[in-house]
XYZ file of C-alpha atoms in Angstrom:
625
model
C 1.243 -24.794 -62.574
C 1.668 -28.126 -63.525
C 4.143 -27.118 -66.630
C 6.176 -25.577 -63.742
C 5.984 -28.962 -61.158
C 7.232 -30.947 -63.457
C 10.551 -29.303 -63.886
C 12.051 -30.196 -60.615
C 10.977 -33.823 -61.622
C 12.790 -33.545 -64.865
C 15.969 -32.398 -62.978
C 15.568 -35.338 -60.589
C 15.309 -38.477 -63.360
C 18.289 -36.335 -65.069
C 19.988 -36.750 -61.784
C 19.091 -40.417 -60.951
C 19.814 -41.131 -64.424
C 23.127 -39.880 -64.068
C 23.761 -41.575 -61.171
C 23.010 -44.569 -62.916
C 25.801 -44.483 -65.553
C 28.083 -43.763 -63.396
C 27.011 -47.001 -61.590
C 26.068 -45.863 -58.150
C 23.275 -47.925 -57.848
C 22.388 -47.386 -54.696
C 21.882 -43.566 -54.958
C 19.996 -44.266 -58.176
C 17.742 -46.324 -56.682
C 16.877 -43.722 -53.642
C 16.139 -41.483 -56.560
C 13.818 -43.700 -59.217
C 11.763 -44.672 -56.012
C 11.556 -40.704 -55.361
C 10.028 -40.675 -59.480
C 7.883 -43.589 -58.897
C 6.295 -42.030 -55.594
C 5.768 -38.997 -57.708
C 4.102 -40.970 -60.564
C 6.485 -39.110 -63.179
C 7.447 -40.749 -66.093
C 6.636 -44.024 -63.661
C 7.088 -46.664 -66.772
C 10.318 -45.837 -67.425
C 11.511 -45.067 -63.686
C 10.227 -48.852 -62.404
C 12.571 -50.536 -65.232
C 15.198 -48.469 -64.527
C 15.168 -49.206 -60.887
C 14.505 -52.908 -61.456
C 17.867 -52.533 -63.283
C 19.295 -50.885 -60.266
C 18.485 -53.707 -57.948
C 19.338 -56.360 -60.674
C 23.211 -54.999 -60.929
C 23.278 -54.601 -57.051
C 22.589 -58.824 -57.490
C 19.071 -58.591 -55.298
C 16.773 -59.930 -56.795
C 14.030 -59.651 -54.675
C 13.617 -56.522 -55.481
C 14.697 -56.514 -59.014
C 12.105 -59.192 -59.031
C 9.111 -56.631 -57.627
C 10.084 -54.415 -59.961
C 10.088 -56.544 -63.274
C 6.856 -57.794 -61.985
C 5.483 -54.587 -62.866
C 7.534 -53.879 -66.046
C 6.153 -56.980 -67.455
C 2.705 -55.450 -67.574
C 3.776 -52.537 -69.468
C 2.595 -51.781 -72.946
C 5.268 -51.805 -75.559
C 8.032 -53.008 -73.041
C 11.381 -53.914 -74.456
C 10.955 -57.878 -74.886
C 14.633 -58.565 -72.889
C 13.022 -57.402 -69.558
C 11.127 -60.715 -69.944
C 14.242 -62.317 -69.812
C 15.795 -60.063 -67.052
C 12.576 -60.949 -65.091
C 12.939 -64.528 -65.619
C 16.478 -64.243 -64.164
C 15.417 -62.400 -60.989
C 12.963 -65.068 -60.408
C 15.977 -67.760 -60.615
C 17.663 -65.531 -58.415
C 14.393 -66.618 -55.940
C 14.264 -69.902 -56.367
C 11.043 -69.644 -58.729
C 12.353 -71.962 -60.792
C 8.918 -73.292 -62.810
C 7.527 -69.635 -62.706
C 11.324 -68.610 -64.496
C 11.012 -70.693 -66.948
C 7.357 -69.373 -68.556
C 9.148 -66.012 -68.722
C 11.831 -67.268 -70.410
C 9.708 -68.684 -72.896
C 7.733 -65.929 -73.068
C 10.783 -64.370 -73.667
C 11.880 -66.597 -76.860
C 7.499 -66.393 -78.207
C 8.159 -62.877 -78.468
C 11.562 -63.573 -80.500
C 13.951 -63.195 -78.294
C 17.313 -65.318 -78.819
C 17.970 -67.384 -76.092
C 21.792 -68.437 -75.405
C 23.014 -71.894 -76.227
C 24.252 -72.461 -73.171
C 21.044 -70.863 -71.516
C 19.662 -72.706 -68.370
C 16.631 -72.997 -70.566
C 18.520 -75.575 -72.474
C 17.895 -78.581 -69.737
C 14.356 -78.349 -68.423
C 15.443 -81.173 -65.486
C 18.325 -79.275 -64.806
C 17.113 -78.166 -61.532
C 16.101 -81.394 -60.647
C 18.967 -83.228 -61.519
C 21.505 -80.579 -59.610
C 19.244 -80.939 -55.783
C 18.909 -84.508 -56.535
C 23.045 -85.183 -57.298
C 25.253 -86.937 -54.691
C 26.537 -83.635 -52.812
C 30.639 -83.746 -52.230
C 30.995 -80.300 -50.653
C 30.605 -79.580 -46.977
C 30.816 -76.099 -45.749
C 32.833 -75.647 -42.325
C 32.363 -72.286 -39.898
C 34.665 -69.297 -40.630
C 35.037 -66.559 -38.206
C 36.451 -63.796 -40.390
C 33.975 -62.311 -41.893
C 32.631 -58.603 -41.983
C 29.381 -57.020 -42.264
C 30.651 -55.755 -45.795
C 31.937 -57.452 -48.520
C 34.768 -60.464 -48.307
C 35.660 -62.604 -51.120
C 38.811 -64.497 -53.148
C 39.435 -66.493 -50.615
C 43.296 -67.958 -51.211
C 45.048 -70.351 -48.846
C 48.701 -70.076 -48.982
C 51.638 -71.507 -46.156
C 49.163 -71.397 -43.257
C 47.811 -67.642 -44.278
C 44.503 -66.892 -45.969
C 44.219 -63.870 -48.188
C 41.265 -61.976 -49.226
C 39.555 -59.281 -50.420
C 37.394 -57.525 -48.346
C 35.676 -53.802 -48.497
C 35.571 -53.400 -44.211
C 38.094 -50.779 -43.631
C 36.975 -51.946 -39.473
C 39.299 -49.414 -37.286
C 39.803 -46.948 -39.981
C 38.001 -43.595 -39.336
C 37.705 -41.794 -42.765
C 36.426 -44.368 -45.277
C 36.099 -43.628 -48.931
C 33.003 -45.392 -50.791
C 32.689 -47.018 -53.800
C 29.459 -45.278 -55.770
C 28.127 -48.548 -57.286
C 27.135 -50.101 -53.979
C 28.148 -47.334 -51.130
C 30.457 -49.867 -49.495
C 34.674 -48.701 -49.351
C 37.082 -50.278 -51.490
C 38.498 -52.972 -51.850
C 41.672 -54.156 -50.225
C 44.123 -57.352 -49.580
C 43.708 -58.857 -46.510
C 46.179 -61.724 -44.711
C 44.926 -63.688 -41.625
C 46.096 -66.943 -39.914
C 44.200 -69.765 -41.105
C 41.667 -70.942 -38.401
C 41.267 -67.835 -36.685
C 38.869 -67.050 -34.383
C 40.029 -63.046 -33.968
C 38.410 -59.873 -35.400
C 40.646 -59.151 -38.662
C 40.505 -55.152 -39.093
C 42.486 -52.842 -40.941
C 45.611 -54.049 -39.372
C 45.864 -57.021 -41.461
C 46.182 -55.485 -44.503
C 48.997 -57.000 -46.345
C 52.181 -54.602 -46.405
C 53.729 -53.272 -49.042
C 52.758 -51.094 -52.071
C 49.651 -53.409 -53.612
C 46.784 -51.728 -51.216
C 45.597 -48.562 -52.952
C 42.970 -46.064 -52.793
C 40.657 -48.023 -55.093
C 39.673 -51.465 -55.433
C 42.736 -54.026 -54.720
C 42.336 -58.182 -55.143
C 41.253 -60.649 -55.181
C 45.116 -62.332 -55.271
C 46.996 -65.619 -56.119
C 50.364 -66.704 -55.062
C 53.441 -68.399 -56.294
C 54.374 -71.592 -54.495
C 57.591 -70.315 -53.128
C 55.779 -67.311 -52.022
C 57.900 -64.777 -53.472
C 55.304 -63.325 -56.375
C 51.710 -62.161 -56.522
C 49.231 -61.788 -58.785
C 46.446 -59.189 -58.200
C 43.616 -57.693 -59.808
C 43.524 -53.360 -59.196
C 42.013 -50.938 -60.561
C 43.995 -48.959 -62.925
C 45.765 -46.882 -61.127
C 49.428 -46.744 -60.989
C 52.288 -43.808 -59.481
C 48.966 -42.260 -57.900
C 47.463 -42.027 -61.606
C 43.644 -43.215 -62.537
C 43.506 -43.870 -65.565
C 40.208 -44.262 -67.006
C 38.605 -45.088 -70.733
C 36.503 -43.046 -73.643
C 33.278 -43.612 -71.693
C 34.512 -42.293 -68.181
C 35.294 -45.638 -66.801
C 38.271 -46.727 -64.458
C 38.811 -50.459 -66.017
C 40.224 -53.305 -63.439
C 44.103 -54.298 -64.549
C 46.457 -57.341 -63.480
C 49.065 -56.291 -61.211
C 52.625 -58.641 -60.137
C 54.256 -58.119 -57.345
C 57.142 -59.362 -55.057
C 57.911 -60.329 -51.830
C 61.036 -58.584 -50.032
C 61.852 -58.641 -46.801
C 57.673 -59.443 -45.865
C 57.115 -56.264 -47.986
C 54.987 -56.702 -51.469
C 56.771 -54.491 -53.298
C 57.890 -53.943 -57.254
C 54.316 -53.716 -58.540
C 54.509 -54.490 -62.199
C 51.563 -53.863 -64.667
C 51.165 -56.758 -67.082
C 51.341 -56.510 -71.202
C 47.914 -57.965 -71.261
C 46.409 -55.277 -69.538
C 45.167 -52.192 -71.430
C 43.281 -49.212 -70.780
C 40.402 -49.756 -72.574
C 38.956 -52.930 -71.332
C 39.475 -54.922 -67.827
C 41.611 -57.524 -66.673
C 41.337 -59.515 -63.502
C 40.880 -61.970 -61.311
C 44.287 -63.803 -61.866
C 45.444 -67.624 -61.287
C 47.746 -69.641 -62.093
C 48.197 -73.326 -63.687
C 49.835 -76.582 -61.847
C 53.130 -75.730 -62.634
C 52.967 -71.824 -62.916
C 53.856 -71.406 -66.578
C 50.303 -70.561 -67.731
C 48.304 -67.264 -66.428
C 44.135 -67.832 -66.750
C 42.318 -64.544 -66.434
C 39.293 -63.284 -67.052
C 38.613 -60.218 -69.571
C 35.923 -58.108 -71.438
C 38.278 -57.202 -73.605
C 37.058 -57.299 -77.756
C 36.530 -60.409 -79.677
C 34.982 -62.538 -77.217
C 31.832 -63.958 -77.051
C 30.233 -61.633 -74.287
C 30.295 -60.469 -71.121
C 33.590 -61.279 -69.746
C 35.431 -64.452 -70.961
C 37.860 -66.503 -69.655
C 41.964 -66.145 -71.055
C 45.101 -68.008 -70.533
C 48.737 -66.678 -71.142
C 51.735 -68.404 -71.427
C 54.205 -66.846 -68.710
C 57.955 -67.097 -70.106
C 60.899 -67.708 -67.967
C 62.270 -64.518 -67.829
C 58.351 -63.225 -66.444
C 57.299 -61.681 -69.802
C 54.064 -62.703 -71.078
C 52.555 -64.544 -74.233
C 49.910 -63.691 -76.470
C 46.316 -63.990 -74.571
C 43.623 -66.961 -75.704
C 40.249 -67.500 -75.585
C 39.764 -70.703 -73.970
C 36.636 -71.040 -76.097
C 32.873 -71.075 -76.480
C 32.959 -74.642 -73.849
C 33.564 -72.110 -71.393
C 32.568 -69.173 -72.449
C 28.991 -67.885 -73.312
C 27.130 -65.106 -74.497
C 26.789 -63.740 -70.584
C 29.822 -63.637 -68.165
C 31.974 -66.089 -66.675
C 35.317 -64.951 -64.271
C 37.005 -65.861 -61.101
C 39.417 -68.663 -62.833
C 40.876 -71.103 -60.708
C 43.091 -74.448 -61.448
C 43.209 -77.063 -59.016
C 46.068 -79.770 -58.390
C 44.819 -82.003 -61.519
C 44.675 -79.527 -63.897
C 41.018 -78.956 -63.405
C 39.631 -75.180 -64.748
C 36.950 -74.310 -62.181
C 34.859 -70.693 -62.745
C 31.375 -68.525 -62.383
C 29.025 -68.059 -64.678
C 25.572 -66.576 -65.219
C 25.599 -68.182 -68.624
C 25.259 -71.535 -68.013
C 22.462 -73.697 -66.246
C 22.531 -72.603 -62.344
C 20.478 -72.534 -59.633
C 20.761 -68.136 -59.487
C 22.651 -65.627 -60.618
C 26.377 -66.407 -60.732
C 27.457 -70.124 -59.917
C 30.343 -72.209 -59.818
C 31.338 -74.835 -62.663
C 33.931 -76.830 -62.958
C 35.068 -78.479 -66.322
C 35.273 -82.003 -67.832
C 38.382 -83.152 -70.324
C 37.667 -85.049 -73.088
C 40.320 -87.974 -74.784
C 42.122 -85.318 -76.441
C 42.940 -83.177 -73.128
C 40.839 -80.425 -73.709
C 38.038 -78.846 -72.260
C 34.897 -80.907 -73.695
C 32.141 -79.605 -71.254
C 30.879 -78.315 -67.649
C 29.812 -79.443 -64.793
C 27.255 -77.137 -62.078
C 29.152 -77.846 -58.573
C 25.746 -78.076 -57.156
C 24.692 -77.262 -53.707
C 25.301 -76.399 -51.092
C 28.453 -74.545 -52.904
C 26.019 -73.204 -55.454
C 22.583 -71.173 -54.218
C 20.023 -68.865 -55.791
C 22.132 -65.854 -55.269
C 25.801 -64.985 -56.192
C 28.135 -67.727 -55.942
C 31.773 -67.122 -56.896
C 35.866 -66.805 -56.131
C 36.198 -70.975 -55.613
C 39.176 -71.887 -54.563
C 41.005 -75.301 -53.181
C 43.550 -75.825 -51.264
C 46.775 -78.401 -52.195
C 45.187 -81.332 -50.201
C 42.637 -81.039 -53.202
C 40.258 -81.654 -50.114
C 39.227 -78.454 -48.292
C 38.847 -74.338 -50.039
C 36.573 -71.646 -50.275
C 34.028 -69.360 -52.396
C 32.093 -66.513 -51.762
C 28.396 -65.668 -51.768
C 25.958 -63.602 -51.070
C 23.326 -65.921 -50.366
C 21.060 -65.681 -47.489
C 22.277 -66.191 -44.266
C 25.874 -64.407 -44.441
C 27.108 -62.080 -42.062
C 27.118 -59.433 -44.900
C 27.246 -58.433 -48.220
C 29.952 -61.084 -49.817
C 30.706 -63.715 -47.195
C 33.528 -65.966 -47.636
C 32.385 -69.686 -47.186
C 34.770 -72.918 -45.998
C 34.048 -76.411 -47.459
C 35.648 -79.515 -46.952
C 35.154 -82.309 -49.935
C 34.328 -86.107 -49.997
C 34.937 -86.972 -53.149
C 33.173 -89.558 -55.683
C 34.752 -93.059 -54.414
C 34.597 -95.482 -56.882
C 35.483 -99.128 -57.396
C 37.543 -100.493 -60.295
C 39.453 -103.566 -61.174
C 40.339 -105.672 -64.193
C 38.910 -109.167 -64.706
C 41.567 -111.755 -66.305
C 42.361 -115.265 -67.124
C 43.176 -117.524 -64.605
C 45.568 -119.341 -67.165
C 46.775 -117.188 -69.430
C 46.507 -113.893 -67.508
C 44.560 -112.435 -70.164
C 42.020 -109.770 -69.625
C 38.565 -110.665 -70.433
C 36.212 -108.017 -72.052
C 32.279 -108.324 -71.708
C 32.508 -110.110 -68.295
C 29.082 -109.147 -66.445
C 30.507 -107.321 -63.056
C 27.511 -106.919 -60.372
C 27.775 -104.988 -57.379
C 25.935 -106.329 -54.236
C 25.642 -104.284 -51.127
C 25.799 -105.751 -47.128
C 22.411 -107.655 -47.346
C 23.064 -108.813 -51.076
C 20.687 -106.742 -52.683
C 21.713 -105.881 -56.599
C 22.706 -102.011 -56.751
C 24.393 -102.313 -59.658
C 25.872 -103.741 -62.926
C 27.833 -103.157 -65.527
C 30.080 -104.868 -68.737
C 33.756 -104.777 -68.632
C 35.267 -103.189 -71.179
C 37.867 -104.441 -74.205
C 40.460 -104.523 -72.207
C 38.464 -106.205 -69.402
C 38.293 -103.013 -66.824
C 35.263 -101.508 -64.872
C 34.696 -99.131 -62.421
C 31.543 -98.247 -60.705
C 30.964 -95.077 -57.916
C 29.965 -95.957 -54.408
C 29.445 -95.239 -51.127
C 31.644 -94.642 -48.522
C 30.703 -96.296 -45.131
C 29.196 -99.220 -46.508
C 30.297 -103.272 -46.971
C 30.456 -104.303 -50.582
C 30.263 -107.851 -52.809
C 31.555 -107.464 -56.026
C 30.923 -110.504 -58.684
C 32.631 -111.121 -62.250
C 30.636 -113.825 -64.089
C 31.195 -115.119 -68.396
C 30.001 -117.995 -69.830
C 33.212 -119.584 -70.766
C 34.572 -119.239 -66.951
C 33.776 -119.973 -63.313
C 32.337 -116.931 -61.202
C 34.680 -115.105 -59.012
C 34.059 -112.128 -56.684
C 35.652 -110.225 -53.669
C 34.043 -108.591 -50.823
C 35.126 -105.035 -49.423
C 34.341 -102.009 -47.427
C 34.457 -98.508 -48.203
C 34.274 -98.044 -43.933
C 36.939 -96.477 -42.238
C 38.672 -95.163 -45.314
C 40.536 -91.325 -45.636
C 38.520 -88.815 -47.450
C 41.424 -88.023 -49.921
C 40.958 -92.041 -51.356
C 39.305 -91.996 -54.773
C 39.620 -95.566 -55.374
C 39.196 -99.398 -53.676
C 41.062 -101.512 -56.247
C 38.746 -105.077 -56.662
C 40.669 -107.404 -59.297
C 39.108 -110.367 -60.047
C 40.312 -113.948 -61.585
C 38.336 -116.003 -63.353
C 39.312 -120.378 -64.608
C 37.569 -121.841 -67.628
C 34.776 -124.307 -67.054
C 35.767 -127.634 -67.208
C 35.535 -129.763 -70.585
C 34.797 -127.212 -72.740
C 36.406 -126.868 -76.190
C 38.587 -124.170 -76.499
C 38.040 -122.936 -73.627
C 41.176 -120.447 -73.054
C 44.439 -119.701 -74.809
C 47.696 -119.913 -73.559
C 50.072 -117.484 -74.978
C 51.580 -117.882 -78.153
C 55.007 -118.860 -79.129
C 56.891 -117.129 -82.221
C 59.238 -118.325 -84.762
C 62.053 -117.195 -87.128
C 61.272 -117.131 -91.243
C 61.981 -120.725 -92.606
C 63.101 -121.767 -88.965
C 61.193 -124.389 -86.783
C 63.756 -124.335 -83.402
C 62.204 -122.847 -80.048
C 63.628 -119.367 -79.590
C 65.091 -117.901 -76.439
C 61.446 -116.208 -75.807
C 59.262 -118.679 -77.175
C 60.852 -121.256 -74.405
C 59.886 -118.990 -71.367
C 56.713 -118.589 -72.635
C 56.961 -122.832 -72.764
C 58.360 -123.144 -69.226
C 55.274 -121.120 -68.221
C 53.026 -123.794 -69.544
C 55.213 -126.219 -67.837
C 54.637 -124.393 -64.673
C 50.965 -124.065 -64.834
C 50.534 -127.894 -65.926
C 52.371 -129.015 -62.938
C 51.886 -126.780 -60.302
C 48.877 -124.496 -60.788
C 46.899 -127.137 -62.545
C 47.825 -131.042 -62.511
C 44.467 -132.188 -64.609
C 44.895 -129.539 -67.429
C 44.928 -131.171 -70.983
C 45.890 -129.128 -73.888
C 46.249 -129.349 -77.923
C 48.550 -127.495 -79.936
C 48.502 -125.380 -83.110
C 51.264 -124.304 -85.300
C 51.480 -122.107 -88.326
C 53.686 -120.455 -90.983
C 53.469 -117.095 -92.679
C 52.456 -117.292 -96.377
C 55.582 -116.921 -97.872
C 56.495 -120.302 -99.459
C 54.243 -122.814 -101.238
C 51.375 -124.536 -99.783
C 53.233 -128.389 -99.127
C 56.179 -126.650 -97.679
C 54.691 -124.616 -95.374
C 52.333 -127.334 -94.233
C 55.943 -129.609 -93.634
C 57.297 -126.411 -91.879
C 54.388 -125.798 -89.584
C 54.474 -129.729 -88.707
C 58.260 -129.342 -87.677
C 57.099 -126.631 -85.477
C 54.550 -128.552 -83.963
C 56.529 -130.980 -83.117
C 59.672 -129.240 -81.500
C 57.030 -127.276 -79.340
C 55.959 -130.826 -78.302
C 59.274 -132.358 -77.660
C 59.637 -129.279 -75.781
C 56.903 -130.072 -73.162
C 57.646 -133.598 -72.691
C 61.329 -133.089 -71.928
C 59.990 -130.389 -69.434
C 58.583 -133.716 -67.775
C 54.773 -132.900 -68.989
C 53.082 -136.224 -69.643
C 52.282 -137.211 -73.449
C 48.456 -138.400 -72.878
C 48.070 -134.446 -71.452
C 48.519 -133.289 -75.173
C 45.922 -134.685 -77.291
C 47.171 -133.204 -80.379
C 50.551 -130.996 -82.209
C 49.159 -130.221 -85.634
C 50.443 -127.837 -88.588
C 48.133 -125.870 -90.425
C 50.451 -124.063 -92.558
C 49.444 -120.579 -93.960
C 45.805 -121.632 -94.219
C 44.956 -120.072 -90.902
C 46.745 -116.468 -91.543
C 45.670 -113.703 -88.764
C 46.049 -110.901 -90.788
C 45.597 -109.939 -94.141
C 49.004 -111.094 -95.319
C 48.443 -113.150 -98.242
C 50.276 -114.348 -101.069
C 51.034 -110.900 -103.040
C 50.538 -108.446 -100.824
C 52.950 -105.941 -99.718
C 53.182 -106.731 -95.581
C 56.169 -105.595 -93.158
C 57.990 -108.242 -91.281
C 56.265 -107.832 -87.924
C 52.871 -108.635 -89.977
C 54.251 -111.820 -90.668
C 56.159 -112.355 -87.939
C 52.269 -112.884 -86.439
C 51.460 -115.289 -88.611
C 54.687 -117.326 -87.809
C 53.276 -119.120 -84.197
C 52.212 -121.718 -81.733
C 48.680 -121.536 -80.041
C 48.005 -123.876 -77.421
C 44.949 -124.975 -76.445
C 43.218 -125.795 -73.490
C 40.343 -128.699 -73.875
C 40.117 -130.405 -70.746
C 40.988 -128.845 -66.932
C 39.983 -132.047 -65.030
């Protein structure tokens, strides 16, 4: 009797199991709970439904499950892993992170670019400055809506609610309809059903978008199923694989629908978008040779519409796990999901960092409230750089996918250069503090070689900024950051600081040049000299100043020292027949080549403009009162 019960319980994991590769998740599930209930072959049925629930991204219940596979003998050590990510996925943070060790004990091999590689990442990503807002939308469905793309006052999605249409055809992995293109005003407050569909040929039986736009409007780019001429094409395992699609706009009808050279039979392709100035194509792709999952392409797009040769934008980007839903903003800036780098969940949203060299150097989490413990995915922006959407299915949505509005306030920050009051010089290593309304310190920093800083702020607050160095007298500047549009980046604070008084060498004019052998004041040198002039009788009436002159080392010693006299001495005729006053220079000496500023000695092999450096006037300043 029992050899004959069991067979109807073989036939039923045969049929759940079948259900499963075929990915329809949902009717798997219904069937391993059926197994469970009926204690048959339970060990196997629980992981096997905790999978179910893990690809149907909820994991509550993939976390239940794993609880319990976790306590079986023998079990296969990467369901400690897949538990630890369920418990992510619940905001379990410190209780993920034993499993994941427990994972890498039992000698598992953790991803580089786990979120097990920053043990305060969590920390550090609640406690960051948050720059996204989200704003209401009214368009969403009780099904799934996502890829989000704002283009000449109309908003395009994808979306699997089929609302007004009375035979709907479902989609076995998660017994929800297709997916289809959707077009609605921006801003609306009305139902969007069927009816907004977008016309033309690009809405097919199977799934259909999410899309992206040329800025004239006339092409688009959307992901499809493969299926083309009412074919499906599918691949050696069974599988209908996801394909880039182009099509055109004619007469408000998308029409022409091309299928791409990248695309292939064998592997997918989706989720297109397109760079600043539409000559690149960024994708994303499980096709072979990456490094897992899905990874992230680019393609150059040719003039006459034919495509390159697909790249890897590398392992920055890409991890062992998957990463899609590409998306460039105005500045160049790749932003894209992941569930292979440090989140919060499942999938979240990343945006990437250039280095010196222009390319990618690392990633940044967006954070919350854009990123949750669930799915987070499909970011877009729109041109103001300001305002966009994602997707999620986070708790709290109308549905499955739920398309989510932000508006941005981006990182404001203040910069500025400190200089030379004389000589207009910048001055590296100045101390720069930042005092806020009540002058309380909030922050300090060095300026840099060239004598720049910038430091992030506040907005809506009253600002002292002070520039201080030893040589010079303390400047600073207050300002506000009240009052000022949310697209402004940066409050420009310059600062200017004079010498201290009766210090030696306390600044350096600019120096004057001279022609080999020659000791006359050259067209540039005297503009440079009429700027002294200028300074010593307007700017400052008490300044005192010495000067300096030099020769390259070409020539003997006694010669040169002759030759950098004559030099001193025109500069100084110079002055005083500008009307500057003989007692205000204390000195014009010649030093000949014995103070060289380079390396260009007797003997060695320098080009002219190395010793045209050597071949100068310095003035300077000893005395400003």
């Amino acid at each position: 009797m029992l050899s004959f019960s069991a067979f109807p319980q073989q036939g039923k994991q045969k049929r759940a199991d079948t259900l499963f590769n075929k990915f329809s998740f949902v009717k798997a599930a219904k069937v391993y709970r059926e197994l469970i209930q009926n204690n048959y072959n339970k060990d196997y049925a629980t992981r096997q439904l905790a999978d179910c629930y893990a690809f149907l991204r909820d994991p509550r219940n993939a976390s239940r499950f794993y609880k319990n596979v976790v306590k079986q003998k023998n079990v296969p050590v990467e369901y400690y892993y897949k538990y630890a990510q369920s418990l992510r996925g619940m905001k379990k943070y410190d209780e993920s992170q034993i499993w994941l060790q427990r994972f890498k004990d039992s000698g598992g091999v953790v991803n580089s670019n786990d979120f097990s590689k920053d043990a305060n990442f969590i920390t550090s990503v609640f406690g960051a400055k948050q720059q996204y807002f989200l704003d209401r939308i009214y368009f969403n469905s009780k099904f799934s809506d996502f890829g989000a793309f704002e283009h000449n006052g109309k908003v395009y999605f994808a979306s699997t609610r089929d609302e007004g249409v009375s035979i709907k055809r479902l989609y076995g992995w998660n017994e929800q309809p297709f997916l289809d293109i959707y077009v609605a005003d921006v801003g609306t407050k009305r139902n969007v059903d069927h009816s907004a569909k977008v016309k033309g040929d690009v809405n097919s039986i199977y799934h259909d978008g999410p899309v992206t736009i040329t800025k004239n409007g006339h092409t688009m780019y959307f992901s499809r199923n493969n299926f083309t001429e009412d074919i499906e094409k599918k691949d050696k395992k069974g599988l209908t694989n996801m394909k880039i699609y182009r099509a055109t706009l004619q007469d408000s009808i998308w029409t022409n629908i091309e299928d791409l050279s990248i695309n292939s039979d064998d592997f997918s392709t989706q989720h297109a978008a397109l760079n600043v100035d539409e000559t690149k194509l960024y994708f994303s792709s499980d096709r072979p040779g990456g490094y897992g999952g899905s990874d992230i392409y680019v393609v150059d797009i040719n003039i006459d519409g034919t495509l390159g040769e697909p790249q890897n934008i590398g392992d920055v980007v890409n991890t062992e796990n998957s990463e899609g839903f590409p998306f460039i903003n105005n500045e160049g800036v790749l932003f894209f999901s992941s569930d292979g780098h440090p989140g919060l969940g499942l999938y979240d949203i990343f945006g990437t960092i250039k280095g010196e060299d222009g390319n990618i150097a690392d990633v940044i989490n967006l954070g919350v409230p854009v990123n949750s413990n669930k799915d987070d995915f499909s970011f877009t922006m729109n041109q103001n750089g300001i305002t966009g959407y994602f997707a999620s299915n986070r708790k709290g949505g109308r549905g499955d996918d739920d398309i989510y509005a932000y508006h941005r306030k981006p990182v404001l920050h203040v910069e500025g250069v400190v200089t030379d009051a004389i000589n207009t010089n910048p001055i590296p290593n100045s101390k720069i503090t930042l005092f806020d309304e009540n002058d309380n310190q909030i922050a300090y920093m060095e300026t840099d070689e060239n004598g720049y800083y910038q430091i992030n702020i506040d907005r809506n607050k009253d600002y002292k900024i002070v520039a201080n160095q030893d040589k010079y007298i303390d400047d600073y500047r207050n300002f506000t950051s009240k009052n000022i549009q949310t697209e402004l980046t940066t409050i420009t604070a310059n600062l200017l600081l004079n010498p201290k008084p009766n210090v030696i060498k306390l600044a350096e004019l600019n120096n004057i040049y001279f022609d080999f052998n020659k000791y006359n004041i050259r067209k540039d040198a005297a503009l440079e000299l009429d700027k002294i002039v200028s300074l010593m009788q307007n700017d400052y009436p008490d300044m005192v100043i010495r000067i300096e002159s030099h020769t390259d080392s070409r020539g003997n010693l006694t010669y040169n020292d002759k030759l950098s006299i004559d030099r001193a001495n025109s500069t100084y005729e110079y002055l005083i027949s500008k009307g500057i006053a003989p007692e205000r220079i204390t000195e014009h000496q010649g030093f000949g080549e014995r103070r060289l500023t380079n390396g260009c000695e007797d003997g060695k092999d320098c080009e002219e403009e190395d010793h045209q450096l050597n071949r100068r006037t310095q003035f300077i300043v000893v005395k400003m009162e």
